[in-house]
Short mmCIF file of C-alpha atoms in Angstrom, two decimals:
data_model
loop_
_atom_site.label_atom_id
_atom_site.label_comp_id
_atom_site.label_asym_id
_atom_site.label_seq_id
_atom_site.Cartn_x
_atom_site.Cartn_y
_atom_site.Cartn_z
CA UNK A 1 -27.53 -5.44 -11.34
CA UNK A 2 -30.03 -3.17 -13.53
CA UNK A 3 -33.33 -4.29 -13.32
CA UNK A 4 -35.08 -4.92 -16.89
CA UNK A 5 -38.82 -4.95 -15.33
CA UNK A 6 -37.80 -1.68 -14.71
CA UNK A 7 -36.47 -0.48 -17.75
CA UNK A 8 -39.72 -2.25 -19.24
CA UNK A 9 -41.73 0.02 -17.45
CA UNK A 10 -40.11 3.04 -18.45
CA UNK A 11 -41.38 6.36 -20.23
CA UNK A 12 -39.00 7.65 -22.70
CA UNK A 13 -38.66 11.65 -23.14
CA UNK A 14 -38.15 12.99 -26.42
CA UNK A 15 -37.08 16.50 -26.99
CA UNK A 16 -37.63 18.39 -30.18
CA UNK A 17 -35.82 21.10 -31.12
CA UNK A 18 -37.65 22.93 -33.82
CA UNK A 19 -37.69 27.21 -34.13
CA UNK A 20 -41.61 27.22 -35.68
CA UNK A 21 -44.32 26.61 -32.60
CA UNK A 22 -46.73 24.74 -35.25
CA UNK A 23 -43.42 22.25 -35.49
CA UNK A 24 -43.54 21.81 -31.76
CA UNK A 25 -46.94 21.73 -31.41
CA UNK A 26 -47.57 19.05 -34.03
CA UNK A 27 -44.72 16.74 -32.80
CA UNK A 28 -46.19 16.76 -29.11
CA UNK A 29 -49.71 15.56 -30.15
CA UNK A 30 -48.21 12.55 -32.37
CA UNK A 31 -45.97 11.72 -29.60
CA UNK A 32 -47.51 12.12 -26.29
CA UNK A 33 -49.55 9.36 -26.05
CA UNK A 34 -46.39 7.11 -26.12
CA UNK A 35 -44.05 9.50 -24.27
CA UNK A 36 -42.95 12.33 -22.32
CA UNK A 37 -42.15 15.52 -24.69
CA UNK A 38 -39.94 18.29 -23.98
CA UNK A 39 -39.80 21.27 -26.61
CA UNK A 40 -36.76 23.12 -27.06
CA UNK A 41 -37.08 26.13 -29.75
CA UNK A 42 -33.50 26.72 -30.48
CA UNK A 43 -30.21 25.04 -30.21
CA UNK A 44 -29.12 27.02 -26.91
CA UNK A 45 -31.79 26.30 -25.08
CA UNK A 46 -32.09 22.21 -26.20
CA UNK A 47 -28.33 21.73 -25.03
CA UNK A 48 -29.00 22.89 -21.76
CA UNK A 49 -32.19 20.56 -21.55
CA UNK A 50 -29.56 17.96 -22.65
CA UNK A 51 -27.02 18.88 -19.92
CA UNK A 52 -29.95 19.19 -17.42
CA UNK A 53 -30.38 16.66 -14.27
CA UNK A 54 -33.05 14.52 -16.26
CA UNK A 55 -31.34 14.78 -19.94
CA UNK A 56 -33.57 12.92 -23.27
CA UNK A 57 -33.95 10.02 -24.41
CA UNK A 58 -33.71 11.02 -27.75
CA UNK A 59 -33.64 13.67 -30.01
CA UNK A 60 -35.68 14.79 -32.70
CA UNK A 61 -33.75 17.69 -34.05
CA UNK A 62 -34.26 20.50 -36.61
CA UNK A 63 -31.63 21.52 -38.98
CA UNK A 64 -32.45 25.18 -40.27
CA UNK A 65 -32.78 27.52 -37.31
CA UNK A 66 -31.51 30.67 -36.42
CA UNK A 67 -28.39 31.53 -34.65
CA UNK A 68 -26.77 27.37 -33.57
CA UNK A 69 -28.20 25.31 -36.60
CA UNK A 70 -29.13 21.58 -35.91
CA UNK A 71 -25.90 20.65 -37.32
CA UNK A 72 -23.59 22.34 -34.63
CA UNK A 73 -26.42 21.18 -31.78
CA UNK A 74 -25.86 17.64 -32.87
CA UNK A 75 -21.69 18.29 -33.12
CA UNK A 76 -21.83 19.38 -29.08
CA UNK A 77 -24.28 16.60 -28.24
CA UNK A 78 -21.95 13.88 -29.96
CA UNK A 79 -18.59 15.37 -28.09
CA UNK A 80 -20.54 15.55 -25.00
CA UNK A 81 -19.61 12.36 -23.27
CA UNK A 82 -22.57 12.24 -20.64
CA UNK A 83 -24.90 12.68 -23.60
CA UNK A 84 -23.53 11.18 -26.40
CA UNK A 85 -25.11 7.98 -26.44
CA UNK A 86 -28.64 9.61 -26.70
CA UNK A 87 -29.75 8.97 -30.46
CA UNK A 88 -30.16 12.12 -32.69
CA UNK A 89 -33.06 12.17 -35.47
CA UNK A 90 -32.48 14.99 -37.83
CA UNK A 91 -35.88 16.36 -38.68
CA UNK A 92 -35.55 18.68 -41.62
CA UNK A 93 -36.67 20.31 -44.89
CA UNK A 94 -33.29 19.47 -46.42
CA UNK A 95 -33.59 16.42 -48.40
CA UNK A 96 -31.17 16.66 -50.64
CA UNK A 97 -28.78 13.08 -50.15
CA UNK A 98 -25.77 15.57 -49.50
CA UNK A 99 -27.22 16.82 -46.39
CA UNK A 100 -28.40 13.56 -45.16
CA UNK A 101 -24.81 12.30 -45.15
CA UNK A 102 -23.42 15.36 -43.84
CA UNK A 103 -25.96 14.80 -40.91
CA UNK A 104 -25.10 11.12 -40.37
CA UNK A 105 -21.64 11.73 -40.62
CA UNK A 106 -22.15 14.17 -37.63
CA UNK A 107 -23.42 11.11 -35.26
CA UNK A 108 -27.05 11.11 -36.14
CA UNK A 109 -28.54 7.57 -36.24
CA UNK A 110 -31.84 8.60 -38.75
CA UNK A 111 -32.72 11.53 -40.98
CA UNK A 112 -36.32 12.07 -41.82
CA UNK A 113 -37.50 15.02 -44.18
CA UNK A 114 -40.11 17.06 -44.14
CA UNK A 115 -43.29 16.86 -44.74
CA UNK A 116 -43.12 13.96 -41.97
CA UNK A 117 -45.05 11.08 -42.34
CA UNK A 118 -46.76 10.08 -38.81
CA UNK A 119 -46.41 6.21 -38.99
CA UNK A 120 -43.18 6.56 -40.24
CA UNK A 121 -41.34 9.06 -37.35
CA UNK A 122 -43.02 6.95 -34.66
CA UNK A 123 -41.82 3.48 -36.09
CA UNK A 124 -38.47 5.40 -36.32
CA UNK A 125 -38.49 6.79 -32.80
CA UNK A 126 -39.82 3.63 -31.43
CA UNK A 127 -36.71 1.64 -33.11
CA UNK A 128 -34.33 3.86 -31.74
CA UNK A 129 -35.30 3.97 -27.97
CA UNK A 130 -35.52 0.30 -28.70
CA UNK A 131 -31.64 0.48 -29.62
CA UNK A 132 -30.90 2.77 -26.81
CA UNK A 133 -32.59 0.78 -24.34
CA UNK A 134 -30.42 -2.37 -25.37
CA UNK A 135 -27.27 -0.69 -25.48
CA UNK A 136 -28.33 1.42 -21.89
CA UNK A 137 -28.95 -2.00 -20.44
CA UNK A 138 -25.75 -3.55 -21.49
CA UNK A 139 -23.56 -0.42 -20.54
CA UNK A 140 -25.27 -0.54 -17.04
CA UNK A 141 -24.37 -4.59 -16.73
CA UNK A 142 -20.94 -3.71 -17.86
CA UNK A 143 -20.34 -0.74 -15.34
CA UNK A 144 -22.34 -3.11 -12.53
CA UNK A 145 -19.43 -6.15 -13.86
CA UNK A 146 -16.69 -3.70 -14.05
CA UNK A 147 -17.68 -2.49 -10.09
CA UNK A 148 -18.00 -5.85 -8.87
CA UNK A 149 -14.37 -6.45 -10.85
CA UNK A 150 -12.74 -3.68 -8.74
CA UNK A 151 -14.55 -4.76 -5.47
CA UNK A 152 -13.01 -8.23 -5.95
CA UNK A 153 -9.56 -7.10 -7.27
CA UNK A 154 -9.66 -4.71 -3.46
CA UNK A 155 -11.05 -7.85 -1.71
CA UNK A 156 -8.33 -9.86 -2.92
CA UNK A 157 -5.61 -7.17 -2.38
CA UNK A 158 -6.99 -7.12 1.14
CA UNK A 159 -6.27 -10.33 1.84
CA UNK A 160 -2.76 -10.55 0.07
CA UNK A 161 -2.20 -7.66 1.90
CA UNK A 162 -3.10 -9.12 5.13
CA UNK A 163 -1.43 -12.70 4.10
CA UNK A 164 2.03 -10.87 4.21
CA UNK A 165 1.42 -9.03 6.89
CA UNK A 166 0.62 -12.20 9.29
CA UNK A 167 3.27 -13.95 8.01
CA UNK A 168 5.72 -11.14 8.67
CA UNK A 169 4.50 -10.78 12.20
CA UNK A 170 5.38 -14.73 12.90
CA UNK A 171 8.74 -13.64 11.87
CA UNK A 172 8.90 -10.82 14.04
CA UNK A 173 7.64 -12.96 17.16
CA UNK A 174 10.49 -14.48 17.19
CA UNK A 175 13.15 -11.55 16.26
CA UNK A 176 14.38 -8.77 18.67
CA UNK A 177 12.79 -6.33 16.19
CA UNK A 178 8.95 -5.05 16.87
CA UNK A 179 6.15 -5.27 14.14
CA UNK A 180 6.51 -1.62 14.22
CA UNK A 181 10.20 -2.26 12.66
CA UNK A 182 7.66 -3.80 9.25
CA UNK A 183 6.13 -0.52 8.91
CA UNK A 184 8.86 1.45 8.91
CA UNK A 185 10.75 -0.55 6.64
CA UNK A 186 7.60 -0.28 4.59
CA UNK A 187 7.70 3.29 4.55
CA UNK A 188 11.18 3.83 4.39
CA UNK A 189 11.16 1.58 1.02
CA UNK A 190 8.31 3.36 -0.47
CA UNK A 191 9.74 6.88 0.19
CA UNK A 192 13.30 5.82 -1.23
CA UNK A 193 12.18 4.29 -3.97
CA UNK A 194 9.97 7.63 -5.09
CA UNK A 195 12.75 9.79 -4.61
CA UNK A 196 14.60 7.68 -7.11
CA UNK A 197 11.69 6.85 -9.52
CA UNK A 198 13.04 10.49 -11.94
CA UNK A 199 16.32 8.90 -11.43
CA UNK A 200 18.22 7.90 -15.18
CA UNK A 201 19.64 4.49 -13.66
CA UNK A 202 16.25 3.48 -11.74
CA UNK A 203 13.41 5.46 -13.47
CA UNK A 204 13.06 2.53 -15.81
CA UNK A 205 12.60 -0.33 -12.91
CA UNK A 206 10.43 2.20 -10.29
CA UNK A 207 7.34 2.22 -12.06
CA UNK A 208 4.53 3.50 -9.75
CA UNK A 209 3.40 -0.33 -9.78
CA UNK A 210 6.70 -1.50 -9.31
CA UNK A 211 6.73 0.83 -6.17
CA UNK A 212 3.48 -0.66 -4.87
CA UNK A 213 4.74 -4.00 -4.98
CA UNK A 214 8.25 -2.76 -3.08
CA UNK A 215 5.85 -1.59 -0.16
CA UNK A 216 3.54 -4.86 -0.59
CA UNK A 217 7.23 -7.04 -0.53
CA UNK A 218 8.74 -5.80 2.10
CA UNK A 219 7.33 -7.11 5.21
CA UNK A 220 9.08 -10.42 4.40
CA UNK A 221 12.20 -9.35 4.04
CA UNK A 222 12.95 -11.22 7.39
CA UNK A 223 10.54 -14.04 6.84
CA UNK A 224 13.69 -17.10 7.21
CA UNK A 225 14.25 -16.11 10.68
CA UNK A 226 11.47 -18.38 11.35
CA UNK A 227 14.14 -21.10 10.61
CA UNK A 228 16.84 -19.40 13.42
CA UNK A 229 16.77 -21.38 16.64
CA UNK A 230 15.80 -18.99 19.21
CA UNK A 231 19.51 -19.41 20.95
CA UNK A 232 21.31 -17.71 18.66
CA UNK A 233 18.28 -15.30 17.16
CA UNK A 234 18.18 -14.19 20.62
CA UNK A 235 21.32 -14.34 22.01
CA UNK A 236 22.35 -11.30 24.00
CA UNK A 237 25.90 -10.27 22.92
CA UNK A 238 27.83 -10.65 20.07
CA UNK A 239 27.55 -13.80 17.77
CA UNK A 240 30.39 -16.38 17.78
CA UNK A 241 31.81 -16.93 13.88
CA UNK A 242 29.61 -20.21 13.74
CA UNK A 243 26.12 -18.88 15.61
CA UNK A 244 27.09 -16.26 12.84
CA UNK A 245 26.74 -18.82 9.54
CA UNK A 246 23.69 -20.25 11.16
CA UNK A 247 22.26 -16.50 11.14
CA UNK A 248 23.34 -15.57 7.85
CA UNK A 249 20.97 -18.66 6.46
CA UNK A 250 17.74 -16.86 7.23
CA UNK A 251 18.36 -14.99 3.83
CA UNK A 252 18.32 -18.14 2.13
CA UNK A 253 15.23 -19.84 4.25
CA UNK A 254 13.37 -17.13 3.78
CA UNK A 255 13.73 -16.81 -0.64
CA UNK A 256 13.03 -20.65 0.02
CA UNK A 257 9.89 -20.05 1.79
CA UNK A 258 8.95 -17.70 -0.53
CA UNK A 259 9.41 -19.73 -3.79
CA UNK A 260 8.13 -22.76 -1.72
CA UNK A 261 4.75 -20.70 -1.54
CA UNK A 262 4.54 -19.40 -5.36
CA UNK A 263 5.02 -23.25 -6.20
CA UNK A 264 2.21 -24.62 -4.29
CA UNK A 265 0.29 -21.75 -5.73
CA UNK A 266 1.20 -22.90 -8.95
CA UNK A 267 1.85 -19.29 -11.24
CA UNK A 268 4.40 -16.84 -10.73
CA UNK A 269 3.60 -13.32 -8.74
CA UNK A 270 5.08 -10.46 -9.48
CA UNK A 271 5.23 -9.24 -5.61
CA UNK A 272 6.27 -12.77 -4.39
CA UNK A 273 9.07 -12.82 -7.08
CA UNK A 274 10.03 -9.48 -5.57
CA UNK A 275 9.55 -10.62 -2.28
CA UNK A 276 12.25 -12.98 -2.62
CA UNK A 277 14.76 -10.71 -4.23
CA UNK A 278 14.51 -8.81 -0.73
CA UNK A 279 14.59 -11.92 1.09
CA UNK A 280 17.47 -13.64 -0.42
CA UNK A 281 19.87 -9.98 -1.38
CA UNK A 282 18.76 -7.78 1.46
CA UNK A 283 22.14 -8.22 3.42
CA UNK A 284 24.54 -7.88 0.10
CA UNK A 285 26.46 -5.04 0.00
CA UNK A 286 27.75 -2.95 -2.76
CA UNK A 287 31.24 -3.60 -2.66
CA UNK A 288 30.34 -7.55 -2.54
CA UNK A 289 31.45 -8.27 1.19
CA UNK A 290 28.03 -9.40 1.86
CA UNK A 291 25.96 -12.22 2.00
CA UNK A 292 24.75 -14.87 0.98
CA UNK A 293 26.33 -14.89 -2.60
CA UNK A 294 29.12 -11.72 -2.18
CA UNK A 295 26.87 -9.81 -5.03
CA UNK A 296 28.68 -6.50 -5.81
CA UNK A 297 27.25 -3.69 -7.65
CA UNK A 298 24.24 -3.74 -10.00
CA UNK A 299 24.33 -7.57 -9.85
CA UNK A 300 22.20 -6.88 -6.26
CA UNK A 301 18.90 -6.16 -7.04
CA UNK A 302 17.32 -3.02 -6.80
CA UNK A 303 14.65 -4.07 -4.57
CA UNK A 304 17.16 -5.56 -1.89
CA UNK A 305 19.57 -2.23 -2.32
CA UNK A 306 17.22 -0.23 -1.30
CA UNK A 307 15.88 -2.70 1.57
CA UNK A 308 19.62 -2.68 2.53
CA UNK A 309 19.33 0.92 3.22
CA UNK A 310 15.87 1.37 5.10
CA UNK A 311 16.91 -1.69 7.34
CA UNK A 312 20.05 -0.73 8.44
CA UNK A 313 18.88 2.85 9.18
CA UNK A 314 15.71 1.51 11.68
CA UNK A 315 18.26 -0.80 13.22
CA UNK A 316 20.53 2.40 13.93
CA UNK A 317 17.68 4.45 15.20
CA UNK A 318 15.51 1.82 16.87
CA UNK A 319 15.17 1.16 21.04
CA UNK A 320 15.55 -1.94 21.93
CA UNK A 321 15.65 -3.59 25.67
CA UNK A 322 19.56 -4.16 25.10
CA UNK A 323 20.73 -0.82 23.73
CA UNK A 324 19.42 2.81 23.24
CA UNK A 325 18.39 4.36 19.81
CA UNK A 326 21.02 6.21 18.01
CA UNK A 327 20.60 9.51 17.00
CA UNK A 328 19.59 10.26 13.50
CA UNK A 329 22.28 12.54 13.06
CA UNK A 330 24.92 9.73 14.12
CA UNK A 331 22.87 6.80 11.86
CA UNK A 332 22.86 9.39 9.00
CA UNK A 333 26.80 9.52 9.00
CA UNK A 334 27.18 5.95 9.43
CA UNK A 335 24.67 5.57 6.14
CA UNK A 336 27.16 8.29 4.43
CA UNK A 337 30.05 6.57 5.16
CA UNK A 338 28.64 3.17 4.14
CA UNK A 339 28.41 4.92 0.07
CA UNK A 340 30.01 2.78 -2.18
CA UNK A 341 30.72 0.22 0.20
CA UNK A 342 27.76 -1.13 1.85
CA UNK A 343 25.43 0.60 -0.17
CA UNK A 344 24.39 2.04 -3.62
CA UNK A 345 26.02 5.30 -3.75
CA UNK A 346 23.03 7.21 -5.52
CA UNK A 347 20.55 5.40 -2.93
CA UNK A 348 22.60 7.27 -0.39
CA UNK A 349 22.19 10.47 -1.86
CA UNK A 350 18.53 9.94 -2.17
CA UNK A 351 18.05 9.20 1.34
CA UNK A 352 20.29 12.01 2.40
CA UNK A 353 18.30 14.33 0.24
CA UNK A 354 14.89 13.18 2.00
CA UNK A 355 16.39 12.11 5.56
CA UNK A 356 13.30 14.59 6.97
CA UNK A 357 10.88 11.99 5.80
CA UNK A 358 12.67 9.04 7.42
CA UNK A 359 12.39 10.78 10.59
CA UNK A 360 8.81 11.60 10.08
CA UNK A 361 8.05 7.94 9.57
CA UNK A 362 10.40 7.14 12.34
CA UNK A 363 8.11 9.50 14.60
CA UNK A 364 4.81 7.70 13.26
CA UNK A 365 5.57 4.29 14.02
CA UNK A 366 7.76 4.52 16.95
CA UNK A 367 8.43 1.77 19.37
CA UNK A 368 6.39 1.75 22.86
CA UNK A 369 7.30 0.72 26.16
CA UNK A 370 4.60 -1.57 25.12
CA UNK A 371 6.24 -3.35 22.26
CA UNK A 372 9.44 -3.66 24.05
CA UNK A 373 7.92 -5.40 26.95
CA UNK A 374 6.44 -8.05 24.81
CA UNK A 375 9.53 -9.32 23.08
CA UNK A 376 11.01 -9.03 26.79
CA UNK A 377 8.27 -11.58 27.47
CA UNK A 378 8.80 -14.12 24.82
CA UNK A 379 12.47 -13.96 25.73
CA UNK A 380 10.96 -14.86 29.17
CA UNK A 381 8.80 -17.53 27.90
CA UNK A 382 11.74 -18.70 25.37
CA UNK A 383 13.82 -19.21 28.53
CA UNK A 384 16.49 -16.89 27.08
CA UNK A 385 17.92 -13.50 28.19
CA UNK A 386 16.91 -10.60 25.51
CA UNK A 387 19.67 -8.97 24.01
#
């Protein structure tokens, strides 16, 4: 928070820019007693004092000198953002009202002719520091505010952040899948969904914050198989038609959980409301033999189209204690063959296109012995083989 004892404390420079020494020498004795004075005898040199490591306070600034008049110093000062807010007083022979509005016009905030009158510049100098103190103070509070804003707004995107993330992993305690299968799927998501965002059917929808809020959402794309009894969610073998139905509901317990949250929280969320699009579609497929509603087409949501894709293709590829990870070579065909059935057929060809970076993620948050052994171990605990 700025400290206003401080600023109280203070010693304003002025510089004057003025080419005659008796100028400069004249304007240091009326002013020294009150503040520090730099001289400047030509418009070069006072711009660099400006642009220097310890710039003015204010300005008192000549209009007639040779080579850069005051009139172009003052132009370059006022489209200098670092040093625009430092008050300008032309100081001048030029009294003519013409001038004076040409010089206020430029971003001056006074104009005093010569022959100066002492009491009069310092009662004008004074009032100006006064004015730039004020507004220094309140664009200091407002940059302090506007920190503490963004420190906040990353606290509390920490903690969302983390919020999904626990919540996904209670999901995945239960599931055959390790937490490393979240990150992929995270990854996976956020690389699709880039390599569509120049796309003419998705560029309108993947909007860099839209694509933020993909990678945010899709840790919970799994979140209902909390509500799967462990018999059938880990049930080594195939499925029988009715352990089947019961599996097919986590899509629906999991939008339910979802919405179940955003209404105790009372407001919509633009992530959540994602969140459950993944949840609830993730397991549609394009030609509309999926589940739970038989969606076809665009009537799936983009955000569970392209979950479709990154989950089925760390499925393919992942170990797990029952079965060996495919090749990528073999889970790429199966994803080619799946276009324009089970999935979006330009979401194929974006995948295809960066297949390299699936791998590389693949690579980065592989499974270890490690993981495996702990879902072997809740099986154990569970009392239930692990398929």
């Amino acid at each position: 928070m700025p400290d206003r004892n401080a600023a109280l404390t203070y010693r304003p420079t002025v510089l004057v820019v003025d080419d005659t020494p008796e100028n400069l020498l004249l304007m240091q004795s009326l002013l020294r007693d009150d503040y520090k004075v730099k001289g400047a005898n030509n418009g070069e040199r006072a711009l660099k004092i400006v642009a220097g490591e310890a710039p003015p306070d204010l300005i008192l600034l000549d209009i007639m000198m040779p080579g850069m008049d005051g009139y172009e110093v003052c132009r370059r000062i006022k489209a200098d953002p670092k040093a625009r807010h430092i008050p300008v007083i032309f100081l001048t022979a030029k009294s003519r009202t013409e001038d004076e509005a040409f010089g206020l016009s430029l971003g001056a905030a006074d104009y005093i002719t010569k022959p100066i009158s002492p009491p009069i510049v310092l009662a004008r100098v004074r009032n100006q520091l006064a004015v730039k103190a004020s507004a220094d103070f309140l664009r200091d509070q407002n940059e302090y505010l506007e920190a503490e804003v963004r420190k906040r707004t990353h606290e509390v995107s920490a903690i969302q952040d983390v919020t999904i993330l626990a919540m996904a992993s209670l999901a995945e305690t239960r599931d055959s899948d390790t937490g490393n299968h979240i990150r992929r799927t995270q990854h996976y998501i956020q690389a699709l969904a880039s390599k569509l965002a120049d796309h003419p059917r998705f560029c309108a929808y993947l909007t860099p914050e839209t694509i933020t809020m993909l990678y945010k959402s899709a840790p919970l794309h799994d979140i209902g198989k909390v509500g799967i009894p462990d018999r059938i969610l880990l049930k080594p073998g195939k499925l029988t038609p009715e352990e089947f139905e019961v599996m097919k509901t986590h899509t629906t317990l999991g939008r339910d959980a979802i919405a179940h949250a955003e209404r105790e929280l009372g407001t919509e969320v633009a992530f959540l409301t994602m969140a459950k699009e993944i949840a609830y579609s993730h397991q549609e497929k394009w030609d509309g033999s999926g589940y739970p509603q038989g969606l076809a087409g665009d009537a799936i949501p983009v955000s569970a189209r392209l979950m479709a894709v990154a989950d089925v293709y760390d499925a393919l590829i992942s170990r797990r204690v029952y079965k060996e990870p495919m090749p990528h070579s073999k889970a790429v065909d199966i994803i080619a063959q799946g276009r324009g059935a089970h999935f979006d057929p330009d979401m194929v060809d974006a995948f295809l296109a960066i297949q390299d970076q699936f791998i590389a993620i693949a690579a980065t948050y592989s499974d270890s012995e490690e993981d495996l052994q702990v879902k072997a171990n809740y099986a154990d605990v569970a009392g239930l083989p692990y398929r």
